[in-house]
Amino acid sequence: MKTIKAMMEHLYWADERILTALQKSETRNKDLLKLVRHVAVAERVWLSRLHGKGSGQYSLWEEAEDLSVIRSMFEENAKQYRVYMEGLDQSRLDEMLDYANQSGVLFQTSVRDILSQVVLHGQYHRGQINQALRIESAEPVQIDYITFARL
């Protein structure tokens, strides 16, 4: 449980760092903004599923123009995930949850694997965002877990 909680804390930290780097870059790259919005929405989709709710109302790949709106999404996600994690008991990590993906296909996945997906999915895309910042000659940001763990 301690590891998953630490990984989630890293997620909040890394999300904030990547948002700050994007803001600092003043990028207008629509694909890049669409990608960072995707990360925020995906976090929200999984949280909805963890709460036993549907996620069909969320669109994972919409255009985004306003980084402040995306930032608000990440802040709300972090707040809600913190509440969820505080109420999560070790014994529930292997509990299986039934849900439908965005295409309506039914799946069953453990809470542990869902939380791992949230963490790893975000890190994958933050790496892509950093690469895009580098291509735009903007400064990428350090988001490695070890950097977070050394704080």
C-alpha atoms as a PDB file:
ATOM      1  CA  MET A   1       0.000   0.000   0.000  1.00  0.00           C
ATOM      2  CA  LYS A   2       2.860   2.324   0.859  1.00  0.00           C
ATOM      3  CA  THR A   3       4.309   1.919  -2.652  1.00  0.00           C
ATOM      4  CA  ILE A   4       1.044   2.647  -4.431  1.00  0.00           C
ATOM      5  CA  LYS A   5       0.431   5.699  -2.247  1.00  0.00           C
ATOM      6  CA  ALA A   6       3.950   6.964  -3.023  1.00  0.00           C
ATOM      7  CA  MET A   7       3.402   6.382  -6.740  1.00  0.00           C
ATOM      8  CA  MET A   8       0.172   8.368  -6.589  1.00  0.00           C
ATOM      9  CA  GLU A   9       1.942  11.214  -4.787  1.00  0.00           C
ATOM     10  CA  HIS A  10       4.527  11.126  -7.579  1.00  0.00           C
ATOM     11  CA  LEU A  11       1.708  11.390 -10.120  1.00  0.00           C
ATOM     12  CA  TYR A  12       0.365  14.598  -8.522  1.00  0.00           C
ATOM     13  CA  TRP A  13       3.896  16.033  -8.343  1.00  0.00           C
ATOM     14  CA  ALA A  14       4.745  15.087 -11.942  1.00  0.00           C
ATOM     15  CA  ASP A  15       1.431  16.415 -13.286  1.00  0.00           C
ATOM     16  CA  GLU A  16       2.113  19.763 -11.611  1.00  0.00           C
ATOM     17  CA  ARG A  17       5.672  19.903 -12.958  1.00  0.00           C
ATOM     18  CA  ILE A  18       4.633  19.128 -16.537  1.00  0.00           C
ATOM     19  CA  LEU A  19       1.845  21.725 -16.383  1.00  0.00           C
ATOM     20  CA  THR A  20       4.304  24.329 -15.139  1.00  0.00           C
ATOM     21  CA  ALA A  21       6.724  23.460 -17.955  1.00  0.00           C
ATOM     22  CA  LEU A  22       3.931  23.791 -20.522  1.00  0.00           C
ATOM     23  CA  GLN A  23       2.858  27.121 -19.077  1.00  0.00           C
ATOM     24  CA  LYS A  24       6.424  28.383 -19.088  1.00  0.00           C
ATOM     25  CA  SER A  25       6.887  27.293 -22.719  1.00  0.00           C
ATOM     26  CA  GLU A  26       3.800  29.309 -23.759  1.00  0.00           C
ATOM     27  CA  THR A  27       3.107  26.600 -26.332  1.00  0.00           C
ATOM     28  CA  ARG A  28       0.182  26.958 -28.693  1.00  0.00           C
ATOM     29  CA  ASN A  29       0.732  23.467 -30.108  1.00  0.00           C
ATOM     30  CA  LYS A  30      -2.809  22.050 -30.294  1.00  0.00           C
ATOM     31  CA  ASP A  31      -1.615  18.441 -30.410  1.00  0.00           C
ATOM     32  CA  LEU A  32       0.454  18.959 -27.278  1.00  0.00           C
ATOM     33  CA  LEU A  33      -2.451  20.572 -25.426  1.00  0.00           C
ATOM     34  CA  LYS A  34      -4.722  17.768 -26.625  1.00  0.00           C
ATOM     35  CA  LEU A  35      -2.257  15.229 -25.213  1.00  0.00           C
ATOM     36  CA  VAL A  36      -2.000  16.854 -21.780  1.00  0.00           C
ATOM     37  CA  ARG A  37      -5.787  17.134 -21.641  1.00  0.00           C
ATOM     38  CA  HIS A  38      -5.953  13.417 -22.504  1.00  0.00           C
ATOM     39  CA  VAL A  39      -3.866  12.613 -19.423  1.00  0.00           C
ATOM     40  CA  ALA A  40      -6.187  14.639 -17.187  1.00  0.00           C
ATOM     41  CA  VAL A  41      -9.325  13.075 -18.640  1.00  0.00           C
ATOM     42  CA  ALA A  42      -7.894   9.548 -18.437  1.00  0.00           C
ATOM     43  CA  GLU A  43      -7.167  10.088 -14.733  1.00  0.00           C
ATOM     44  CA  ARG A  44     -10.789  11.179 -14.308  1.00  0.00           C
ATOM     45  CA  VAL A  45     -12.104   8.181 -16.283  1.00  0.00           C
ATOM     46  CA  TRP A  46     -10.285   5.714 -14.037  1.00  0.00           C
ATOM     47  CA  LEU A  47     -11.388   7.533 -10.893  1.00  0.00           C
ATOM     48  CA  SER A  48     -14.982   7.290 -12.047  1.00  0.00           C
ATOM     49  CA  ARG A  49     -14.544   3.551 -12.552  1.00  0.00           C
ATOM     50  CA  LEU A  50     -12.924   3.159  -9.133  1.00  0.00           C
ATOM     51  CA  HIS A  51     -16.081   4.717  -7.690  1.00  0.00           C
ATOM     52  CA  GLY A  52     -18.230   2.199  -9.581  1.00  0.00           C
ATOM     53  CA  LYS A  53     -19.554   4.796 -12.006  1.00  0.00           C
ATOM     54  CA  GLY A  54     -19.610   4.848 -15.774  1.00  0.00           C
ATOM     55  CA  SER A  55     -17.134   6.866 -17.800  1.00  0.00           C
ATOM     56  CA  GLY A  56     -18.917   7.159 -21.135  1.00  0.00           C
ATOM     57  CA  GLN A  57     -19.501  10.878 -20.617  1.00  0.00           C
ATOM     58  CA  TYR A  58     -15.768  11.580 -20.963  1.00  0.00           C
ATOM     59  CA  SER A  59     -14.111  12.183 -24.308  1.00  0.00           C
ATOM     60  CA  LEU A  60     -10.447  11.232 -24.163  1.00  0.00           C
ATOM     61  CA  TRP A  61      -9.200  13.044 -27.266  1.00  0.00           C
ATOM     62  CA  GLU A  62     -10.782  16.486 -27.533  1.00  0.00           C
ATOM     63  CA  GLU A  63      -9.053  19.646 -28.629  1.00  0.00           C
ATOM     64  CA  ALA A  64      -7.866  21.895 -25.829  1.00  0.00           C
ATOM     65  CA  GLU A  65      -6.868  25.519 -26.010  1.00  0.00           C
ATOM     66  CA  ASP A  66      -6.766  26.718 -22.440  1.00  0.00           C
ATOM     67  CA  LEU A  67      -4.085  25.309 -20.181  1.00  0.00           C
ATOM     68  CA  SER A  68      -5.766  26.848 -17.112  1.00  0.00           C
ATOM     69  CA  VAL A  69      -8.845  24.667 -17.696  1.00  0.00           C
ATOM     70  CA  ILE A  70      -6.611  21.603 -17.962  1.00  0.00           C
ATOM     71  CA  ARG A  71      -4.775  22.644 -14.802  1.00  0.00           C
ATOM     72  CA  SER A  72      -8.105  22.825 -12.975  1.00  0.00           C
ATOM     73  CA  MET A  73      -8.902  19.296 -14.135  1.00  0.00           C
ATOM     74  CA  PHE A  74      -5.594  18.005 -12.763  1.00  0.00           C
ATOM     75  CA  GLU A  75      -6.109  19.827  -9.461  1.00  0.00           C
ATOM     76  CA  GLU A  76      -9.574  18.332  -9.059  1.00  0.00           C
ATOM     77  CA  ASN A  77      -8.234  14.888  -9.997  1.00  0.00           C
ATOM     78  CA  ALA A  78      -5.497  15.118  -7.350  1.00  0.00           C
ATOM     79  CA  LYS A  79      -8.003  16.222  -4.730  1.00  0.00           C
ATOM     80  CA  GLN A  80     -10.382  13.369  -5.541  1.00  0.00           C
ATOM     81  CA  TYR A  81      -7.651  10.737  -5.783  1.00  0.00           C
ATOM     82  CA  ARG A  82      -6.258  11.815  -2.403  1.00  0.00           C
ATOM     83  CA  VAL A  83      -9.699  11.331  -0.841  1.00  0.00           C
ATOM     84  CA  TYR A  84     -10.025   7.945  -2.556  1.00  0.00           C
ATOM     85  CA  MET A  85      -6.556   6.819  -1.448  1.00  0.00           C
ATOM     86  CA  GLU A  86      -7.195   7.904   2.154  1.00  0.00           C
ATOM     87  CA  GLY A  87     -10.259   5.678   2.276  1.00  0.00           C
ATOM     88  CA  LEU A  88      -8.609   2.734   0.523  1.00  0.00           C
ATOM     89  CA  ASP A  89      -7.687  -0.227   2.684  1.00  0.00           C
ATOM     90  CA  GLN A  90      -4.888  -2.656   1.747  1.00  0.00           C
ATOM     91  CA  SER A  91      -7.408  -5.500   1.627  1.00  0.00           C
ATOM     92  CA  ARG A  92      -9.277  -3.790  -1.229  1.00  0.00           C
ATOM     93  CA  LEU A  93      -6.279  -3.571  -3.580  1.00  0.00           C
ATOM     94  CA  ASP A  94      -7.042  -6.979  -5.060  1.00  0.00           C
ATOM     95  CA  GLU A  95     -10.784  -6.374  -5.255  1.00  0.00           C
ATOM     96  CA  MET A  96     -12.016  -6.838  -8.815  1.00  0.00           C
ATOM     97  CA  LEU A  97     -14.059  -4.048 -10.368  1.00  0.00           C
ATOM     98  CA  ASP A  98     -16.425  -4.426 -13.309  1.00  0.00           C
ATOM     99  CA  TYR A  99     -16.545  -1.567 -15.791  1.00  0.00           C
ATOM    100  CA  ALA A 100     -17.018  -0.760 -19.446  1.00  0.00           C
ATOM    101  CA  ASN A 101     -14.287   0.946 -21.448  1.00  0.00           C
ATOM    102  CA  GLN A 102     -15.005   3.991 -23.595  1.00  0.00           C
ATOM    103  CA  SER A 103     -16.209   1.707 -26.404  1.00  0.00           C
ATOM    104  CA  GLY A 104     -18.622  -0.112 -24.102  1.00  0.00           C
ATOM    105  CA  VAL A 105     -16.590  -3.328 -23.839  1.00  0.00           C
ATOM    106  CA  LEU A 106     -16.897  -4.917 -20.398  1.00  0.00           C
ATOM    107  CA  PHE A 107     -13.802  -5.650 -18.310  1.00  0.00           C
ATOM    108  CA  GLN A 108     -12.916  -6.734 -14.801  1.00  0.00           C
ATOM    109  CA  THR A 109      -9.699  -5.382 -13.264  1.00  0.00           C
ATOM    110  CA  SER A 110      -8.261  -5.166  -9.759  1.00  0.00           C
ATOM    111  CA  VAL A 111      -8.023  -1.858  -7.915  1.00  0.00           C
ATOM    112  CA  ARG A 112      -4.234  -2.404  -7.744  1.00  0.00           C
ATOM    113  CA  ASP A 113      -3.974  -2.760 -11.526  1.00  0.00           C
ATOM    114  CA  ILE A 114      -6.218   0.246 -12.158  1.00  0.00           C
ATOM    115  CA  LEU A 115      -4.084   2.457  -9.915  1.00  0.00           C
ATOM    116  CA  SER A 116      -0.953   1.113 -11.611  1.00  0.00           C
ATOM    117  CA  GLN A 117      -2.489   1.961 -14.991  1.00  0.00           C
ATOM    118  CA  VAL A 118      -3.232   5.522 -13.877  1.00  0.00           C
ATOM    119  CA  VAL A 119       0.347   6.019 -12.723  1.00  0.00           C
ATOM    120  CA  LEU A 120       2.048   4.397 -15.711  1.00  0.00           C
ATOM    121  CA  HIS A 121      -0.242   5.905 -18.351  1.00  0.00           C
ATOM    122  CA  GLY A 122       0.431   9.408 -17.049  1.00  0.00           C
ATOM    123  CA  GLN A 123       4.176   8.869 -16.932  1.00  0.00           C
ATOM    124  CA  TYR A 124       4.214   7.570 -20.511  1.00  0.00           C
ATOM    125  CA  HIS A 125       2.422  10.638 -21.824  1.00  0.00           C
ATOM    126  CA  ARG A 126       4.414  13.075 -19.686  1.00  0.00           C
ATOM    127  CA  GLY A 127       7.493  11.656 -21.419  1.00  0.00           C
ATOM    128  CA  GLN A 128       5.878  12.389 -24.784  1.00  0.00           C
ATOM    129  CA  ILE A 129       5.061  15.910 -23.629  1.00  0.00           C
ATOM    130  CA  ASN A 130       8.657  16.466 -22.556  1.00  0.00           C
ATOM    131  CA  GLN A 131       9.868  15.255 -25.945  1.00  0.00           C
ATOM    132  CA  ALA A 132       7.498  17.652 -27.714  1.00  0.00           C
ATOM    133  CA  LEU A 133       8.725  20.519 -25.522  1.00  0.00           C
ATOM    134  CA  ARG A 134      12.289  19.664 -26.481  1.00  0.00           C
ATOM    135  CA  ILE A 135      11.345  19.671 -30.193  1.00  0.00           C
ATOM    136  CA  GLU A 136       9.791  23.123 -29.715  1.00  0.00           C
ATOM    137  CA  SER A 137      13.086  24.240 -28.141  1.00  0.00           C
ATOM    138  CA  ALA A 138      11.377  24.627 -24.791  1.00  0.00           C
ATOM    139  CA  GLU A 139      12.806  23.339 -21.548  1.00  0.00           C
ATOM    140  CA  PRO A 140      11.612  19.837 -20.598  1.00  0.00           C
ATOM    141  CA  VAL A 141      11.167  19.094 -16.907  1.00  0.00           C
ATOM    142  CA  GLN A 142      12.532  16.304 -14.726  1.00  0.00           C
ATOM    143  CA  ILE A 143       9.652  13.979 -13.817  1.00  0.00           C
ATOM    144  CA  ASP A 144      11.447  10.735 -12.929  1.00  0.00           C
ATOM    145  CA  TYR A 145      10.163   8.923  -9.869  1.00  0.00           C
ATOM    146  CA  ILE A 146      13.658   8.874  -8.332  1.00  0.00           C
ATOM    147  CA  THR A 147      13.777  12.674  -8.469  1.00  0.00           C
ATOM    148  CA  PHE A 148      10.509  12.774  -6.554  1.00  0.00           C
ATOM    149  CA  ALA A 149      11.703  10.115  -4.076  1.00  0.00           C
ATOM    150  CA  ARG A 150      14.830  12.146  -3.268  1.00  0.00           C
ATOM    151  CA  LEU A 151      12.808  15.154  -2.121  1.00  0.00           C
END
